[in-house]
PDB file of C-alpha atoms in Angstrom:
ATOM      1  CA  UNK A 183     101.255 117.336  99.010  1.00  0.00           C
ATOM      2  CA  UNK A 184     102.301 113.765  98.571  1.00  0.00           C
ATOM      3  CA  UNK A 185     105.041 112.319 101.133  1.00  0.00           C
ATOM      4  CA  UNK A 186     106.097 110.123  98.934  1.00  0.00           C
ATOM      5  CA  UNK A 187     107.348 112.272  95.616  1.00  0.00           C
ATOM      6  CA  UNK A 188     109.860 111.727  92.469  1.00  0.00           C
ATOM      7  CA  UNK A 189     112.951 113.624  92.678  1.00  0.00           C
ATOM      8  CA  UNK A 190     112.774 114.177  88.643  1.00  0.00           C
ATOM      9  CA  UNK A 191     109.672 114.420  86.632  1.00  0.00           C
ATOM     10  CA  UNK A 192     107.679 111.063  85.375  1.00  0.00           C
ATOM     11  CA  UNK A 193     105.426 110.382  82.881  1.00  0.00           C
ATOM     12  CA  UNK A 194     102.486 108.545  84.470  1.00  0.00           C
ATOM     13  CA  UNK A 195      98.568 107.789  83.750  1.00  0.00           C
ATOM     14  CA  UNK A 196      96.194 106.578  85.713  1.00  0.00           C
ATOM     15  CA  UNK A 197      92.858 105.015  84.568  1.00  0.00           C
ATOM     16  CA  UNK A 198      91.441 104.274  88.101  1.00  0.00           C
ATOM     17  CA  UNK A 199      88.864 106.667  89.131  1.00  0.00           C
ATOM     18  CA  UNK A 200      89.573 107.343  92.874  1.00  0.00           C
ATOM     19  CA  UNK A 201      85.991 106.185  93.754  1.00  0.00           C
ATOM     20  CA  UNK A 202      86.616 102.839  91.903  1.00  0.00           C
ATOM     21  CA  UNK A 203      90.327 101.965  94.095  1.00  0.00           C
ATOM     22  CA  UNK A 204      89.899  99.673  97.020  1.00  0.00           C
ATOM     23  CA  UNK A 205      93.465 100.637  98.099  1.00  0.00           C
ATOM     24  CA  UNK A 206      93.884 103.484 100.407  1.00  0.00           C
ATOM     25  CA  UNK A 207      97.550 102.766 101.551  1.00  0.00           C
ATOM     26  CA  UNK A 208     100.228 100.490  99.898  1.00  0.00           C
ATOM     27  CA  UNK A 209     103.051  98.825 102.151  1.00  0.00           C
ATOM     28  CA  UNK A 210     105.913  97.949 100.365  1.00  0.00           C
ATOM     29  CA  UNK A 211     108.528  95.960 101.473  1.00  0.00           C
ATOM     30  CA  UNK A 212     112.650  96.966 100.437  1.00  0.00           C
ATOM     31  CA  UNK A 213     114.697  93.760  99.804  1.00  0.00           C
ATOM     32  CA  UNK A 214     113.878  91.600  97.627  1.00  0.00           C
ATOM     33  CA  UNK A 215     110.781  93.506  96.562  1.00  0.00           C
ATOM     34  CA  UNK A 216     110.754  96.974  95.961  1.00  0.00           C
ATOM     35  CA  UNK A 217     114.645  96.831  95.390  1.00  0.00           C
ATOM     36  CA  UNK A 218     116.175  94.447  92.486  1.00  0.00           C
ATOM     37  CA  UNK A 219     119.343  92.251  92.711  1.00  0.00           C
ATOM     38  CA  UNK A 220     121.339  95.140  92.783  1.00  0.00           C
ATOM     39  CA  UNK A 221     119.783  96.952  95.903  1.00  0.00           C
ATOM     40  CA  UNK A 222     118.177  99.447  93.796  1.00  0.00           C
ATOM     41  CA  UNK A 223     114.588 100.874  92.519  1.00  0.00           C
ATOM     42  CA  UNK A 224     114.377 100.391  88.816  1.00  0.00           C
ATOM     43  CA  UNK A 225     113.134 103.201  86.917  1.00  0.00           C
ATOM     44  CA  UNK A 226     109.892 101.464  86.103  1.00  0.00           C
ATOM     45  CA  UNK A 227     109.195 101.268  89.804  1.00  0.00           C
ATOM     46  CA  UNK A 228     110.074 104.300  90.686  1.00  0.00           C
ATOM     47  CA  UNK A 229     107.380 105.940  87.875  1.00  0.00           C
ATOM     48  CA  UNK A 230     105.000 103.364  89.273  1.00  0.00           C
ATOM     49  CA  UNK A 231     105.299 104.561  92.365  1.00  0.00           C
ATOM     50  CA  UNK A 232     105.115 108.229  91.813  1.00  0.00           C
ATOM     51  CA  UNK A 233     101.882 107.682  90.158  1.00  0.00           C
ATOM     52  CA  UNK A 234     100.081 106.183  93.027  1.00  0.00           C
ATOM     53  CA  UNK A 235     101.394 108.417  95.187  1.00  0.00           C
ATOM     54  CA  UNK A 236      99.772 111.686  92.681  1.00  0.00           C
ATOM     55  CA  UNK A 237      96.335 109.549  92.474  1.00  0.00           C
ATOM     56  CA  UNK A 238      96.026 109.807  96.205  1.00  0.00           C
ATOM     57  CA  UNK A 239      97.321 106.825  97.584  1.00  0.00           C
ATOM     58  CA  UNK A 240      99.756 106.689 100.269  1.00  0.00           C
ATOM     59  CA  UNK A 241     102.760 105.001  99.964  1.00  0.00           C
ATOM     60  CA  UNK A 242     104.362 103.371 102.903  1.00  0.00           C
ATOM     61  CA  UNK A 243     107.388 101.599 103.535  1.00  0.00           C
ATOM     62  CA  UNK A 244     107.545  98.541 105.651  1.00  0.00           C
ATOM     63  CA  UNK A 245     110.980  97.276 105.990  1.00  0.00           C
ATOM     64  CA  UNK A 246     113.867  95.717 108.484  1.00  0.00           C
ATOM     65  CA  UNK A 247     115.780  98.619 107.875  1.00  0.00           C
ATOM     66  CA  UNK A 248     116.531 101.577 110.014  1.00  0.00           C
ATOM     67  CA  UNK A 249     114.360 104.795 108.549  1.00  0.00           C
ATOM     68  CA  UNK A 250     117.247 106.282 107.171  1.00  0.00           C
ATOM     69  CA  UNK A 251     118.496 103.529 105.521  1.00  0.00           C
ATOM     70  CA  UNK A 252     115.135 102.750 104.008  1.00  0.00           C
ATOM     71  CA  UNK A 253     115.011 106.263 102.671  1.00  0.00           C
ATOM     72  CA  UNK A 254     118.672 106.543 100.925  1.00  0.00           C
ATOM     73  CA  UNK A 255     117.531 102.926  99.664  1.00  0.00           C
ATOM     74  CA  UNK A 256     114.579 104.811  97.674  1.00  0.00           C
ATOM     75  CA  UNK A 257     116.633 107.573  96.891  1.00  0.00           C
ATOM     76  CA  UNK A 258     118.432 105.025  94.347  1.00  0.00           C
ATOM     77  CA  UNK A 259     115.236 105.071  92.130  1.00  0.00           C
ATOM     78  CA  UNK A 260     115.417 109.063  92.298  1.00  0.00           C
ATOM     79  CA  UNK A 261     111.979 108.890  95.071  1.00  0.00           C
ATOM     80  CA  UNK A 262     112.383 111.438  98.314  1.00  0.00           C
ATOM     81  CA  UNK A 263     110.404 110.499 101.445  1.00  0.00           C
ATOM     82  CA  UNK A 264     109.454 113.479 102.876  1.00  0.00           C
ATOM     83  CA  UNK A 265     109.391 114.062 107.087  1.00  0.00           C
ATOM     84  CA  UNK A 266     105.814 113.334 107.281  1.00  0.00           C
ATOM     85  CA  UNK A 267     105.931 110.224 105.412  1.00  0.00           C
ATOM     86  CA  UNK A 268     103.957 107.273 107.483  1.00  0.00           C
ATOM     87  CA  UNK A 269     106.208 103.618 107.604  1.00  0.00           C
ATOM     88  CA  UNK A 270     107.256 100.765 109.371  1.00  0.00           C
ATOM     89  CA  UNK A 271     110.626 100.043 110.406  1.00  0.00           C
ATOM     90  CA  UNK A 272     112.585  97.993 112.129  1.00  0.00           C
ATOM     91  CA  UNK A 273     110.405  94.858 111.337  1.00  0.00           C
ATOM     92  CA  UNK A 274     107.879  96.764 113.053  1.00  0.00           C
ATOM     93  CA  UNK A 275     109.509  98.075 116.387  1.00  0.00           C
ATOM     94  CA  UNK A 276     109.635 101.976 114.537  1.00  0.00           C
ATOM     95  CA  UNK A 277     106.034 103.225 113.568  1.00  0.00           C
ATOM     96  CA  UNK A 278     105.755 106.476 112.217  1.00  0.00           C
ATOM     97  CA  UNK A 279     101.965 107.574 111.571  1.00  0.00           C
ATOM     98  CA  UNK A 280     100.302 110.482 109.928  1.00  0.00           C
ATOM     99  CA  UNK A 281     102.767 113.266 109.088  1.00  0.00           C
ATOM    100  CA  UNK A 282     105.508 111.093 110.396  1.00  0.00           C
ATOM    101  CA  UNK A 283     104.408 111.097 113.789  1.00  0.00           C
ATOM    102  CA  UNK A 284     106.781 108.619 115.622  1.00  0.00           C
ATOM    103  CA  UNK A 285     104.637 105.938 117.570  1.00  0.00           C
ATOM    104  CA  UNK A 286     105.640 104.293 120.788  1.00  0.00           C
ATOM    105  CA  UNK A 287     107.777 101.068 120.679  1.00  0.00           C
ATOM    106  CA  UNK A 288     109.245  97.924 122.298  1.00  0.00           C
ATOM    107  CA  UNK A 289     112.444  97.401 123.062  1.00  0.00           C
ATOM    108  CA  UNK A 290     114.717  94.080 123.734  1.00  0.00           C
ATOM    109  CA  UNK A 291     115.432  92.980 127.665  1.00  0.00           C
ATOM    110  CA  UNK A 292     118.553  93.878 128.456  1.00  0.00           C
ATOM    111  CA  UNK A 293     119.111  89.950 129.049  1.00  0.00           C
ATOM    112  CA  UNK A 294     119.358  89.329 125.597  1.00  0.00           C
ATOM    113  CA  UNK A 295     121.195  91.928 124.586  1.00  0.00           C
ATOM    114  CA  UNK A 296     124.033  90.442 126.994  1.00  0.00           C
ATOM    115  CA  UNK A 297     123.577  87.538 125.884  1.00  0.00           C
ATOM    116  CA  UNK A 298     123.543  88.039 122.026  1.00  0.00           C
ATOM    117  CA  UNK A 299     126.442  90.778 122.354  1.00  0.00           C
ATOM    118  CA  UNK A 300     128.470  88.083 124.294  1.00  0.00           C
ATOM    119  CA  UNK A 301     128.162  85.195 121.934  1.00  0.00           C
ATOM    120  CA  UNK A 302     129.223  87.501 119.375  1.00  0.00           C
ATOM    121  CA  UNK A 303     132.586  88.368 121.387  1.00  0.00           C
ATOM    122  CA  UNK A 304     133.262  85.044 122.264  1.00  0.00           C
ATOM    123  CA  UNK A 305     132.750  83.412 118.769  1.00  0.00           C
ATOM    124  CA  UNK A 306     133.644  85.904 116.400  1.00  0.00           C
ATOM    125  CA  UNK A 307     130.119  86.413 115.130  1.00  0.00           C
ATOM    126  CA  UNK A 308     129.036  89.969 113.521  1.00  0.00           C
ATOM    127  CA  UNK A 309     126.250  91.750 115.305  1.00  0.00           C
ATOM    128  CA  UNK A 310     124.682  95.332 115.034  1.00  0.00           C
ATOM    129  CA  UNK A 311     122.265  96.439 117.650  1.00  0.00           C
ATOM    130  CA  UNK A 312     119.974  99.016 116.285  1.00  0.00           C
ATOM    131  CA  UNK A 313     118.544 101.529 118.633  1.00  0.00           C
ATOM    132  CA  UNK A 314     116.633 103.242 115.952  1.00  0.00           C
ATOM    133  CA  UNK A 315     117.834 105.387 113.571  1.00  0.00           C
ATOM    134  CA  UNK A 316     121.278 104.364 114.595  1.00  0.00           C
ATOM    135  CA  UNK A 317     123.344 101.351 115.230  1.00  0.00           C
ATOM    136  CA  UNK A 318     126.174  99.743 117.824  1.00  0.00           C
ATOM    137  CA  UNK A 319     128.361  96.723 117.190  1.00  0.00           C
ATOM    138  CA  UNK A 320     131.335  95.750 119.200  1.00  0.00           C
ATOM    139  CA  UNK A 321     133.779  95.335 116.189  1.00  0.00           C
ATOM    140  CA  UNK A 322     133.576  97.019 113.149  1.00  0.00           C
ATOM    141  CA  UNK A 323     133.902  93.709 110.516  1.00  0.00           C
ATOM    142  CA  UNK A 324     133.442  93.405 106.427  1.00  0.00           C
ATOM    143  CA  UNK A 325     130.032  92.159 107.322  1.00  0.00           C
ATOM    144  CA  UNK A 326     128.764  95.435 109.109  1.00  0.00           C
ATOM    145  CA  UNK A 327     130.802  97.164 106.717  1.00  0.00           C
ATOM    146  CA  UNK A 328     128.126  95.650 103.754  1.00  0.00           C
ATOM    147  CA  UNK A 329     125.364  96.025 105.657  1.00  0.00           C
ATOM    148  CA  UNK A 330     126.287  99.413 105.740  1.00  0.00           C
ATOM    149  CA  UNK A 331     127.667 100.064 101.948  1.00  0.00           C
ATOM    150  CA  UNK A 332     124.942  97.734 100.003  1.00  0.00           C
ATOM    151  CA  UNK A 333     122.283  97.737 102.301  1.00  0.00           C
ATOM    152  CA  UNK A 334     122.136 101.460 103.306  1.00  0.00           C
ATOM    153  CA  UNK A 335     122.353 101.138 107.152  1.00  0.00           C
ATOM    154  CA  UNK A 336     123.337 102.836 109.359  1.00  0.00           C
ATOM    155  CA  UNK A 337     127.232 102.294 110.177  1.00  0.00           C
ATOM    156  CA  UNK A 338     127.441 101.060 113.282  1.00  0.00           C
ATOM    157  CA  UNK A 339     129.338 103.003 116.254  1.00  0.00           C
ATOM    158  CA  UNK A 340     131.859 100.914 117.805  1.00  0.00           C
ATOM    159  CA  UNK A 341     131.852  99.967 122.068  1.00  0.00           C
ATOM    160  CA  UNK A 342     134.722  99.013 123.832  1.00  0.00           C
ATOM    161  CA  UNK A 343     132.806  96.113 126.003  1.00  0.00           C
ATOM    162  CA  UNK A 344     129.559  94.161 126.555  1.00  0.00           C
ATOM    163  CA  UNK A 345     129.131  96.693 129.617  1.00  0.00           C
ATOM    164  CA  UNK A 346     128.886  99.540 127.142  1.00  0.00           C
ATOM    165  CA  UNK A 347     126.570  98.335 125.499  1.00  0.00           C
ATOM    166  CA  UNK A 348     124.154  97.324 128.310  1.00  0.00           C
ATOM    167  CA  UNK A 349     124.899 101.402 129.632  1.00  0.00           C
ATOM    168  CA  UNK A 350     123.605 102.869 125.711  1.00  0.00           C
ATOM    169  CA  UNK A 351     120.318 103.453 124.798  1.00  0.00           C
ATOM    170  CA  UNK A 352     117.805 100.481 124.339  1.00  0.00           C
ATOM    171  CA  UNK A 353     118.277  97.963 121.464  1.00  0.00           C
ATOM    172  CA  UNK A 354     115.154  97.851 119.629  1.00  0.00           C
ATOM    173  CA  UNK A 355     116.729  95.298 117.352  1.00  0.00           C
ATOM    174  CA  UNK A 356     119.621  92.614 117.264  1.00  0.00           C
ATOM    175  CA  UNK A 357     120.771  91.402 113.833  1.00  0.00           C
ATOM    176  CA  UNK A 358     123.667  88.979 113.330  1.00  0.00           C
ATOM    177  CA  UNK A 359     125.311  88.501 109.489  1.00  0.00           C
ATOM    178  CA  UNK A 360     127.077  85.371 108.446  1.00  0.00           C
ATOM    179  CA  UNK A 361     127.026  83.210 105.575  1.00  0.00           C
ATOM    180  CA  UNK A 362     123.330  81.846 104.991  1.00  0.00           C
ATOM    181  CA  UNK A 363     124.757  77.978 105.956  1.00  0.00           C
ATOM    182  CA  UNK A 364     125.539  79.345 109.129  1.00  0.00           C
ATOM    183  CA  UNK A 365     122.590  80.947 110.056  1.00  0.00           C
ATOM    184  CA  UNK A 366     120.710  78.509 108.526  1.00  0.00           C
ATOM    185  CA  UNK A 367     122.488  75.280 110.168  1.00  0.00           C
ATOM    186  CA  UNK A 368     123.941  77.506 113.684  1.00  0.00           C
ATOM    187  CA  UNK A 369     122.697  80.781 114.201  1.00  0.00           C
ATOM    188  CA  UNK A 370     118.845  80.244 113.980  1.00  0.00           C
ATOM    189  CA  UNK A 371     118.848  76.876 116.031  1.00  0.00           C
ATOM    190  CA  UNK A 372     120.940  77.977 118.497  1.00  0.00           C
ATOM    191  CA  UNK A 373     118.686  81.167 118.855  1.00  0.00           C
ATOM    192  CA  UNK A 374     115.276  80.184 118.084  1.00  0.00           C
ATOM    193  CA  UNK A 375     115.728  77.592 121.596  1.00  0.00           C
ATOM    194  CA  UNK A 376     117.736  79.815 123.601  1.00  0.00           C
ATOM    195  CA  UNK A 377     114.851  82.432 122.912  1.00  0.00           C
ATOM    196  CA  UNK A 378     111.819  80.611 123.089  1.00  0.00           C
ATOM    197  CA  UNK A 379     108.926  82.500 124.798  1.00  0.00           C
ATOM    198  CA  UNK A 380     111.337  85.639 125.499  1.00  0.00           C
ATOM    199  CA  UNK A 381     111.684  87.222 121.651  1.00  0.00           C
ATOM    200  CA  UNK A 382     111.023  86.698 118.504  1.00  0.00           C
ATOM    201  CA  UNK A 383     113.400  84.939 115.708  1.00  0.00           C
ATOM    202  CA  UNK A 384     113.475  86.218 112.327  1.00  0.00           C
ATOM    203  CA  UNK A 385     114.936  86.544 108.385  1.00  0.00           C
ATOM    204  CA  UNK A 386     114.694  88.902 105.575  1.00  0.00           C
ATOM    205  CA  UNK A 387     117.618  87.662 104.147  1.00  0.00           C
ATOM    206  CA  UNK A 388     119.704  84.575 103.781  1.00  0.00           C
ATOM    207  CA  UNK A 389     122.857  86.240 105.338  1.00  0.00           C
ATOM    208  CA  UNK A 390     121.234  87.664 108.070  1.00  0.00           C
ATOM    209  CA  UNK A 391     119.199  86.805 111.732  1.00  0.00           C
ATOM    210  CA  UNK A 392     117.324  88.919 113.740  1.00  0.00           C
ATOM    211  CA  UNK A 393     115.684  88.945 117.128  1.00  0.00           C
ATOM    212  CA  UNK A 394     112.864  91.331 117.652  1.00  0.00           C
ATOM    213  CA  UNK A 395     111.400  91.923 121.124  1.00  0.00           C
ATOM    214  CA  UNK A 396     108.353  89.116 121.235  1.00  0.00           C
ATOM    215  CA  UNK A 397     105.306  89.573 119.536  1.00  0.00           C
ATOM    216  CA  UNK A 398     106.996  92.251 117.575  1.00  0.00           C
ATOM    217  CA  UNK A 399     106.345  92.123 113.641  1.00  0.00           C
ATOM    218  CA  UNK A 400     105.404  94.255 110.802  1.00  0.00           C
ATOM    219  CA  UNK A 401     102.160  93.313 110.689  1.00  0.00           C
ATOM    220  CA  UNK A 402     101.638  94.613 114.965  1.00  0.00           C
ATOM    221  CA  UNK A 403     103.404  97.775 113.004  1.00  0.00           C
ATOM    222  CA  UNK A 404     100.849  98.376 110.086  1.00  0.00           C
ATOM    223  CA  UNK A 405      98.034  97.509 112.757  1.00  0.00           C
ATOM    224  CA  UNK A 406      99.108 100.331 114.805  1.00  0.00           C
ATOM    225  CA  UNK A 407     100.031 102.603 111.811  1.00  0.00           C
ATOM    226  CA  UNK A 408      96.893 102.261 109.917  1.00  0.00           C
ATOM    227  CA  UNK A 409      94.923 103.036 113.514  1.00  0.00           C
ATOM    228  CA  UNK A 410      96.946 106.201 113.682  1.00  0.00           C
ATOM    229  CA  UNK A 411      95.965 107.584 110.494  1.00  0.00           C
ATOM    230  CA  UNK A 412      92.490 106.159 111.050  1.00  0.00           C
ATOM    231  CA  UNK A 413      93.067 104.271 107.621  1.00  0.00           C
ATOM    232  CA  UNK A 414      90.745 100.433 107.748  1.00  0.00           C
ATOM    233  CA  UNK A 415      93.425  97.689 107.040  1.00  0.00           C
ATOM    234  CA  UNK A 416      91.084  96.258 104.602  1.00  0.00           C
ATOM    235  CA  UNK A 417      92.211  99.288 102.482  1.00  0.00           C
ATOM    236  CA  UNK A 418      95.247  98.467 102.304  1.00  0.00           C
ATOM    237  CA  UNK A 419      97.828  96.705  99.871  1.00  0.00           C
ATOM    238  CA  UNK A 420     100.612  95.008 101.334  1.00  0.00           C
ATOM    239  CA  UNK A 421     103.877  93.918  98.981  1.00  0.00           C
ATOM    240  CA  UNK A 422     106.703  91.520 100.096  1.00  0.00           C
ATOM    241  CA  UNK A 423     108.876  88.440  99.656  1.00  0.00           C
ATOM    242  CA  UNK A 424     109.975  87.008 103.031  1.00  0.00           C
ATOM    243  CA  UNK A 425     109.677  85.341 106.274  1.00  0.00           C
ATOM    244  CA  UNK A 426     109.266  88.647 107.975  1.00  0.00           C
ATOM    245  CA  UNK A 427     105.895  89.679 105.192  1.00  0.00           C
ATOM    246  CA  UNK A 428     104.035  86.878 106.969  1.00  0.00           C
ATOM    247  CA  UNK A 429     102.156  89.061 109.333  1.00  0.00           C
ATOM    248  CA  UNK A 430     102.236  91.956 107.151  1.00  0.00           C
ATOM    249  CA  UNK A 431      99.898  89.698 104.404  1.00  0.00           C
ATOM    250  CA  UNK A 432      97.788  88.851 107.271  1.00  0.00           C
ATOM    251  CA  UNK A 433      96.594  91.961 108.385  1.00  0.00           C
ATOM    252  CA  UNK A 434      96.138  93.962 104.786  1.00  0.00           C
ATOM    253  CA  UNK A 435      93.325  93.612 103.058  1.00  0.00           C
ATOM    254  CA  UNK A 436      95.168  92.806  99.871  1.00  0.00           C
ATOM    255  CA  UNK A 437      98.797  90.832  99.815  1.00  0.00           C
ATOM    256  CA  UNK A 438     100.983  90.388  97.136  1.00  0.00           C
ATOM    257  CA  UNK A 439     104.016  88.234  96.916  1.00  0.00           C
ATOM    258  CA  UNK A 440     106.908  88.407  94.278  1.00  0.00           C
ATOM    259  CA  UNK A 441     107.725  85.386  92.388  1.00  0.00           C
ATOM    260  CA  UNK A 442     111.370  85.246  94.163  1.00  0.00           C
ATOM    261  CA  UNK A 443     109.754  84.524  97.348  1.00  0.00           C
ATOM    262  CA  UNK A 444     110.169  80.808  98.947  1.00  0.00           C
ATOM    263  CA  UNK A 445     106.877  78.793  98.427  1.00  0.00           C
ATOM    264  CA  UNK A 446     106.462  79.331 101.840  1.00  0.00           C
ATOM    265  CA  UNK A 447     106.102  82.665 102.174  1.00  0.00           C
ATOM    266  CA  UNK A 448     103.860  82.393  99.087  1.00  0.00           C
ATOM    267  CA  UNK A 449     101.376  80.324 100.741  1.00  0.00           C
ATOM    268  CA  UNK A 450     100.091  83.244 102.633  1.00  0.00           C
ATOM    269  CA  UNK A 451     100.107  85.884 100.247  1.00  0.00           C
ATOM    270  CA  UNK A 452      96.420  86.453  97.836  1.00  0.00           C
ATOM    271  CA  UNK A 453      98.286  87.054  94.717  1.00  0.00           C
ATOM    272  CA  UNK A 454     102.108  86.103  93.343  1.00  0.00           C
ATOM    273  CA  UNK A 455     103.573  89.102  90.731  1.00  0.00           C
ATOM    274  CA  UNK A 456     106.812  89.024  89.104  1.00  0.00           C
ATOM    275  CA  UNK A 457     109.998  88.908  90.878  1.00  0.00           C
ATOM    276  CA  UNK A 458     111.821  92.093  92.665  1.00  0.00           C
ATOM    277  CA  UNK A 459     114.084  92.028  89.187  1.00  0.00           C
ATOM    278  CA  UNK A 460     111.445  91.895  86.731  1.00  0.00           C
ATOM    279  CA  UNK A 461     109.043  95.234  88.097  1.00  0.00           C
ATOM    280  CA  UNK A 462     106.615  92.892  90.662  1.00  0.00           C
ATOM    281  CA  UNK A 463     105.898  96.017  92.728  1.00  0.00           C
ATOM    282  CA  UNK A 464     104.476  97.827  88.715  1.00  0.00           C
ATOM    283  CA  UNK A 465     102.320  94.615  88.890  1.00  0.00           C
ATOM    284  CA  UNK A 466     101.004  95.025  91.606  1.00  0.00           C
ATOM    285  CA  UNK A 467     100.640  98.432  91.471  1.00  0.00           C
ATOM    286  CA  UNK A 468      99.127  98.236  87.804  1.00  0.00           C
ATOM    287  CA  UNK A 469      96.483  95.312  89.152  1.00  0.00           C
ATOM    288  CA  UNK A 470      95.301  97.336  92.330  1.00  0.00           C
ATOM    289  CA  UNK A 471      95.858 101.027  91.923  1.00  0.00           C
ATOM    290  CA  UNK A 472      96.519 102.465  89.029  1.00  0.00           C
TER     291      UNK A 472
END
C-alpha cells in the first residue's frame, strides 16, 4: 500500500509505463513549493500527487519542518502520510527510511544553544529550539504563535531559564523569527561569524534563521534516506524553492525549481516549473512521472 495516500477519492491517469519512469522517489519540498501563498496544497497538487504515489513512486517529503507539522501541512490538500512514510525533516537532522524507520541524527553543541537561547533573552528576539517532533522557546511571543498557527509547528513548550533549557533534551535545531530586514541586515551577520566552522547558517523563509548542527542539510538527509531504502539517488526527483534546496538539487538525479525561487537558488536546479501558486509541483510531476 502506498504511504503517501488521498484522504478522498481522485481522478487520475497515468500514461508512463513504469518501465519507461526514471524516477523512483520524488522529494518535495513544503514552503514555497508544494504549499501555495496560503500555506496550503491546492487540489491540483494534491491529485497530482496521489497519482504518483498509485503508479509506484514514492513520495517523500523534505522539509524544515518538524514531522508533524509537515504532515498536518499535507493534510490541508486532503493527503494522509501514513507511519511508514520515508522523509526528511528538520532540514535534514530527522531521517526516516523505509517504513518510517527513524535514522540516527546530529544534534547542536550545547554551546550554541546557550548562546543562541541567551541572545534571545537579552534582546527580545523569538527563538524555538526543536528537539524533534517537539519544540522549546523561552517566551511564548506572536511570532512562535504563527509559526505555530500558519506554519503547522509544533507549539513550543515554555522554560523558565537558559539553564532549563541546557537540562532538556538535545536541540536538533535553532530557528529565530523576525521581520526579513532583520534577519537579513542583523540576525544572519551576526550569526553566520559568530558560527563560522561550528554550525551551519540557514533560510527557508524571509522571516526566519536557522542554525543546523554543521554539515547538516537536506541533501546529507536524502543521501542517507535513499541508502536506507537502497533507492540510487540518480532515481530520484527532487522539488524546491530555497536556500536550504541547494544540496537537495545536488544530490538527486533530477532537480526542479519553482519560478518563485531567487535566481540564486535557480542556478542550481536542472529545470525551473511554475511557481508554488500556479501548480509547479503538477509540472513537475506531469514532465517526470506521470
Amino acid at each position: 500500500a502506498s504511504s503517501f495516500v488521498p484522504n478522498r477519492m481522485f481522478a487520475f491517469t497515468s500514461t508512463r509505463a513504469n518501465q519507461d519512469r526514471a524516477v523512483d522517489l520524488v522529494a518535495v519540498d513544503l514552503d514555497g513549493t508544494l504549499l501555495n501563498s496560503s500555506s496550503r496544497v491546492s487540489t491540483s497538487t494534491a491529485k497530482a500527487l496521489a497519482a504518483a504515489a498509485a503508479s509506484g513512486v514514492r513520495i517523500a517529503l523534505a522539509t524544515g519542518k518538524a514531522r508533524p507539522a509537515a504532515h498536518n501541512a499535507v493534510r490541508t490538500g486532503s493527503l494522509a502520510v501514513s507511519r511508514g512514510a520515508p522523509g526528511i525533516f528538520l532540514q535534514g537532522l530527522v531521517v526516516h527510511g523505509f517504513g518510517g524507520k527513524l535514522l540516527p541524527g546530529e544534534y547542536l553543541p550545547s554551546g550554541v544553544v546557550q548562546r543562541a537561547f541567551s541572545f534571545a533573552k537579552e534582546n527580545g528576539v523569538s527563538l524555538s529550539g526543536f528537539l524533534g517532533d517537539t519544540a522549546i522557546c523561552l517566551q511564548m511571543d506572536s511570532n512562535l504563535r504563527e509559526l505555530h498557527e500558519r506554519y503547522h509547528e509544533p507549539l513550543a513548550v515554555e522554560l523558565h531559564s537558559v539553564e532549563e533549557v541546557l537540562a532538556a533534551p538535545p536541540v536538533k535545531k535553532l530557528l529565530f523569527m523576525a521581520d526579513p530586514a532583520i534577519v537579513t541586515q542583523e540576525l544572519r551577520p551576526r550569526w553566520e561569524h559568530a558560527l563560522a566552522g561550528v554550525a551551519e547558517v540557514t533560510q527557508a523563509v524571509p522571516t526566519m534563521l536557522e542554525i543546523l548542527p554543521l554539515g547538516a542539510s537536506k541533501g546529507k538527509g536524502l543521501h542517507q534516506m535513499a541508502d536506507h531504502m537502497g533507492i540510487s539517488t540518480k532515481r530520484i526527483l527532487a522539488i524546491g524553492d530555497g536556500e536550504n534546496d541547494i544540496e537537495l538539487f545536488g544530490e538527486a538525479g533530477i532537480s526542479c525549481v519553482m519560478s518563485n525561487a531567487s535566481d540564486h537558488v535557480k542556478s542550481f536546479a536542472d529545470h525551473v516549473v511554475a511557481s508554488n501558486d500556479e501548480d509547479g509541483v503538477v509540472e513537475a510531476l506531469e514532465r517526470f512521472v506521470l
